[in-house]
Amino acid sequence: MPTNKNAYIRYKCLDKLLSDRHHYYDRKALTEKVNDMLYELGYKPVGKWLYSGKWQAETL
């Protein structure tokens, strides 16, 4: 469960992108798309460091 509203919004954006089976997104493309979605919603964009640690932990 997200600890704040910004995390919840990011998770919803990621879920929307990852559930699209017709597109393949790498880490950089996901970050760019999520930042675009956050900007459209009026939220502050995130940096690439936010996802790098979590993605590395999942690949081990």
CSV table of N, CA, C and O in Angstrom, one decimal:
chain,number,residue,atom,x,y,z
A,1,MET,N,0.8,-1.2,0.0
A,1,MET,CA,0.0,0.0,0.0
A,1,MET,C,0.9,1.2,0.0
A,1,MET,O,1.8,1.3,0.8
A,2,PRO,N,0.6,2.2,-0.9
A,2,PRO,CA,1.4,3.4,-0.9
A,2,PRO,C,1.3,4.2,0.4
A,2,PRO,O,0.3,4.2,1.0
A,3,THR,N,2.4,4.9,0.7
A,3,THR,CA,2.4,5.7,2.0
A,3,THR,C,1.9,7.1,1.8
A,3,THR,O,1.6,7.7,2.8
A,4,ASN,N,1.8,7.5,0.6
A,4,ASN,CA,1.2,8.9,0.3
A,4,ASN,C,0.5,8.9,-1.0
A,4,ASN,O,0.5,8.0,-1.8
A,5,LYS,N,-0.1,10.1,-1.3
A,5,LYS,CA,-0.9,10.2,-2.5
A,5,LYS,C,-0.1,10.2,-3.7
A,5,LYS,O,-0.5,9.6,-4.8
A,6,ASN,N,1.1,10.8,-3.7
A,6,ASN,CA,2.0,10.8,-4.9
A,6,ASN,C,2.4,9.4,-5.3
A,6,ASN,O,2.4,9.1,-6.5
A,7,ALA,N,2.7,8.5,-4.3
A,7,ALA,CA,3.1,7.2,-4.6
A,7,ALA,C,1.9,6.4,-5.3
A,7,ALA,O,2.0,5.7,-6.2
A,8,TYR,N,0.7,6.7,-4.8
A,8,TYR,CA,-0.5,6.1,-5.3
A,8,TYR,C,-0.7,6.5,-6.8
A,8,TYR,O,-1.0,5.6,-7.6
A,9,ILE,N,-0.6,7.7,-7.1
A,9,ILE,CA,-0.7,8.2,-8.4
A,9,ILE,C,0.3,7.6,-9.3
A,9,ILE,O,0.0,7.2,-10.4
A,10,ARG,N,1.6,7.5,-8.9
A,10,ARG,CA,2.6,6.8,-9.7
A,10,ARG,C,2.3,5.4,-9.9
A,10,ARG,O,2.5,4.9,-11.0
A,11,TYR,N,1.8,4.7,-8.9
A,11,TYR,CA,1.5,3.3,-9.1
A,11,TYR,C,0.3,3.1,-10.1
A,11,TYR,O,0.3,2.2,-10.9
A,12,LYS,N,-0.6,4.0,-10.1
A,12,LYS,CA,-1.7,3.9,-11.0
A,12,LYS,C,-1.2,4.2,-12.4
A,12,LYS,O,-1.7,3.5,-13.4
A,13,CYS,N,-0.3,5.1,-12.6
A,13,CYS,CA,0.3,5.4,-13.9
A,13,CYS,C,1.1,4.2,-14.4
A,13,CYS,O,0.9,3.8,-15.6
A,14,LEU,N,1.9,3.6,-13.5
A,14,LEU,CA,2.6,2.4,-13.9
A,14,LEU,C,1.7,1.3,-14.3
A,14,LEU,O,2.0,0.5,-15.2
A,15,ASP,N,0.7,1.1,-13.5
A,15,ASP,CA,-0.2,0.0,-13.8
A,15,ASP,C,-0.9,0.2,-15.1
A,15,ASP,O,-1.0,-0.8,-15.9
A,16,LYS,N,-1.3,1.4,-15.5
A,16,LYS,CA,-1.9,1.6,-16.8
A,16,LYS,C,-0.9,1.3,-17.9
A,16,LYS,O,-1.3,0.7,-18.9
A,17,LEU,N,0.3,1.7,-17.8
A,17,LEU,CA,1.3,1.5,-18.8
A,17,LEU,C,1.7,0.0,-18.9
A,17,LEU,O,1.8,-0.5,-20.0
A,18,LEU,N,1.9,-0.7,-17.8
A,18,LEU,CA,2.3,-2.1,-17.8
A,18,LEU,C,1.2,-3.0,-18.2
A,18,LEU,O,1.4,-4.1,-18.7
A,19,SER,N,-0.1,-2.6,-18.0
A,19,SER,CA,-1.2,-3.5,-18.4
A,19,SER,C,-1.5,-3.4,-19.9
A,19,SER,O,-2.3,-4.2,-20.4
A,20,ASP,N,-0.9,-2.5,-20.6
A,20,ASP,CA,-1.0,-2.4,-22.1
A,20,ASP,C,-0.1,-3.5,-22.7
A,20,ASP,O,1.1,-3.3,-22.7
A,21,ARG,N,-0.7,-4.5,-23.3
A,21,ARG,CA,0.0,-5.6,-23.8
A,21,ARG,C,0.6,-5.4,-25.2
A,21,ARG,O,1.4,-6.2,-25.7
A,22,HIS,N,0.3,-4.3,-25.8
A,22,HIS,CA,0.7,-4.0,-27.2
A,22,HIS,C,2.0,-3.2,-27.2
A,22,HIS,O,2.5,-2.9,-28.3
A,23,HIS,N,2.5,-2.7,-26.0
A,23,HIS,CA,3.7,-1.9,-26.0
A,23,HIS,C,4.7,-2.5,-25.0
A,23,HIS,O,4.3,-3.1,-24.0
A,24,TYR,N,5.9,-2.4,-25.4
A,24,TYR,CA,7.0,-2.8,-24.5
A,24,TYR,C,7.7,-1.5,-24.0
A,24,TYR,O,8.2,-0.7,-24.9
A,25,TYR,N,7.9,-1.3,-22.7
A,25,TYR,CA,8.5,-0.2,-22.2
A,25,TYR,C,9.8,-0.6,-21.4
A,25,TYR,O,9.7,-1.5,-20.6
A,26,ASP,N,10.9,0.0,-21.7
A,26,ASP,CA,12.1,-0.2,-20.8
A,26,ASP,C,12.0,0.8,-19.7
A,26,ASP,O,11.0,1.6,-19.6
A,27,ARG,N,13.0,0.8,-18.8
A,27,ARG,CA,13.0,1.6,-17.6
A,27,ARG,C,12.9,3.1,-18.0
A,27,ARG,O,12.2,3.9,-17.4
A,28,LYS,N,13.7,3.5,-18.9
A,28,LYS,CA,13.7,4.9,-19.3
A,28,LYS,C,12.4,5.4,-19.9
A,28,LYS,O,11.9,6.5,-19.6
A,29,ALA,N,11.8,4.6,-20.8
A,29,ALA,CA,10.5,4.9,-21.4
A,29,ALA,C,9.4,5.0,-20.3
A,29,ALA,O,8.6,5.9,-20.4
A,30,LEU,N,9.4,4.1,-19.4
A,30,LEU,CA,8.4,4.1,-18.3
A,30,LEU,C,8.5,5.4,-17.5
A,30,LEU,O,7.5,6.0,-17.2
A,31,THR,N,9.8,5.7,-17.1
A,31,THR,CA,10.0,6.9,-16.4
A,31,THR,C,9.5,8.2,-17.1
A,31,THR,O,8.8,9.0,-16.5
A,32,GLU,N,9.8,8.2,-18.4
A,32,GLU,CA,9.3,9.4,-19.2
A,32,GLU,C,7.8,9.4,-19.3
A,32,GLU,O,7.2,10.5,-19.2
A,33,LYS,N,7.2,8.3,-19.6
A,33,LYS,CA,5.7,8.2,-19.7
A,33,LYS,C,5.1,8.6,-18.4
A,33,LYS,O,4.1,9.3,-18.3
A,34,VAL,N,5.6,8.1,-17.2
A,34,VAL,CA,5.0,8.4,-15.9
A,34,VAL,C,5.2,9.9,-15.7
A,34,VAL,O,4.2,10.5,-15.2
A,35,ASN,N,6.3,10.4,-16.0
A,35,ASN,CA,6.5,11.9,-15.8
A,35,ASN,C,5.5,12.7,-16.6
A,35,ASN,O,5.0,13.7,-16.1
A,36,ASP,N,5.3,12.3,-17.8
A,36,ASP,CA,4.3,13.0,-18.7
A,36,ASP,C,2.9,12.9,-18.1
A,36,ASP,O,2.2,13.9,-18.0
A,37,MET,N,2.5,11.7,-17.6
A,37,MET,CA,1.2,11.6,-17.0
A,37,MET,C,1.1,12.4,-15.7
A,37,MET,O,0.1,13.0,-15.5
A,38,LEU,N,2.2,12.4,-14.9
A,38,LEU,CA,2.1,13.2,-13.7
A,38,LEU,C,2.0,14.7,-14.0
A,38,LEU,O,1.3,15.4,-13.3
A,39,TYR,N,2.8,15.1,-15.0
A,39,TYR,CA,2.7,16.6,-15.4
A,39,TYR,C,1.3,17.0,-15.8
A,39,TYR,O,0.8,18.0,-15.5
A,40,GLU,N,0.7,16.1,-16.6
A,40,GLU,CA,-0.7,16.4,-17.1
A,40,GLU,C,-1.7,16.5,-15.9
A,40,GLU,O,-2.6,17.2,-15.9
A,41,LEU,N,-1.4,15.7,-14.8
A,41,LEU,CA,-2.3,15.7,-13.7
A,41,LEU,C,-1.9,16.8,-12.7
A,41,LEU,O,-2.6,17.0,-11.7
A,42,GLY,N,-0.8,17.5,-12.9
A,42,GLY,CA,-0.5,18.6,-12.1
A,42,GLY,C,0.5,18.2,-10.9
A,42,GLY,O,0.6,18.9,-9.9
A,43,TYR,N,1.1,17.0,-11.0
A,43,TYR,CA,2.0,16.6,-10.0
A,43,TYR,C,3.5,16.8,-10.4
A,43,TYR,O,3.8,16.9,-11.6
A,44,LYS,N,4.4,16.7,-9.5
A,44,LYS,CA,5.8,16.9,-9.7
A,44,LYS,C,6.4,15.6,-10.3
A,44,LYS,O,6.1,14.5,-9.9
A,45,PRO,N,7.2,15.7,-11.4
A,45,PRO,CA,7.8,14.5,-12.0
A,45,PRO,C,8.8,13.9,-11.1
A,45,PRO,O,9.3,14.5,-10.2
A,46,VAL,N,9.1,12.6,-11.3
A,46,VAL,CA,10.1,11.9,-10.5
A,46,VAL,C,11.4,11.7,-11.3
A,46,VAL,O,11.4,11.8,-12.5
A,47,GLY,N,12.4,11.5,-10.6
A,47,GLY,CA,13.7,11.2,-11.2
A,47,GLY,C,13.9,9.7,-11.5
A,47,GLY,O,13.2,8.9,-11.0
A,48,LYS,N,14.9,9.4,-12.3
A,48,LYS,CA,15.2,8.0,-12.6
A,48,LYS,C,15.7,7.2,-11.4
A,48,LYS,O,15.5,6.0,-11.4
A,49,TRP,N,16.2,7.8,-10.4
A,49,TRP,CA,16.7,7.1,-9.2
A,49,TRP,C,15.6,6.5,-8.5
A,49,TRP,O,15.8,5.5,-7.8
A,50,LEU,N,14.4,7.0,-8.6
A,50,LEU,CA,13.3,6.4,-7.8
A,50,LEU,C,13.0,5.0,-8.2
A,50,LEU,O,12.7,4.2,-7.3
A,51,TYR,N,13.1,4.7,-9.5
A,51,TYR,CA,12.8,3.3,-9.9
A,51,TYR,C,14.0,2.4,-10.0
A,51,TYR,O,13.8,1.2,-10.0
A,52,SER,N,15.2,2.9,-10.0
A,52,SER,CA,16.4,2.1,-10.3
A,52,SER,C,16.6,1.1,-9.1
A,52,SER,O,16.9,-0.1,-9.4
A,53,GLY,N,16.4,1.5,-7.9
A,53,GLY,CA,16.7,0.6,-6.8
A,53,GLY,C,15.6,-0.5,-6.7
A,53,GLY,O,15.9,-1.7,-6.5
A,54,LYS,N,14.4,-0.2,-6.9
A,54,LYS,CA,13.3,-1.2,-6.9
A,54,LYS,C,13.5,-2.2,-8.0
A,54,LYS,O,13.3,-3.4,-7.8
A,55,TRP,N,13.8,-1.7,-9.2
A,55,TRP,CA,13.9,-2.6,-10.4
A,55,TRP,C,15.1,-3.5,-10.2
A,55,TRP,O,15.1,-4.7,-10.5
A,56,GLN,N,16.2,-3.0,-9.6
A,56,GLN,CA,17.4,-3.9,-9.4
A,56,GLN,C,17.1,-4.9,-8.4
A,56,GLN,O,17.5,-6.1,-8.5
A,57,ALA,N,16.3,-4.6,-7.3
A,57,ALA,CA,16.0,-5.6,-6.3
A,57,ALA,C,15.1,-6.7,-6.9
A,57,ALA,O,15.2,-7.8,-6.5
A,58,GLU,N,14.2,-6.3,-7.8
A,58,GLU,CA,13.3,-7.3,-8.4
A,58,GLU,C,14.0,-8.3,-9.3
A,58,GLU,O,13.6,-9.4,-9.5
A,59,THR,N,15.1,-7.8,-9.9
A,59,THR,CA,15.8,-8.7,-10.9
A,59,THR,C,16.7,-9.7,-10.3
A,59,THR,O,17.2,-10.6,-10.9
A,60,LEU,N,17.0,-9.5,-9.0
A,60,LEU,CA,18.0,-10.4,-8.3
A,60,LEU,C,17.3,-11.7,-7.9
A,60,LEU,O,16.2,-11.9,-7.8
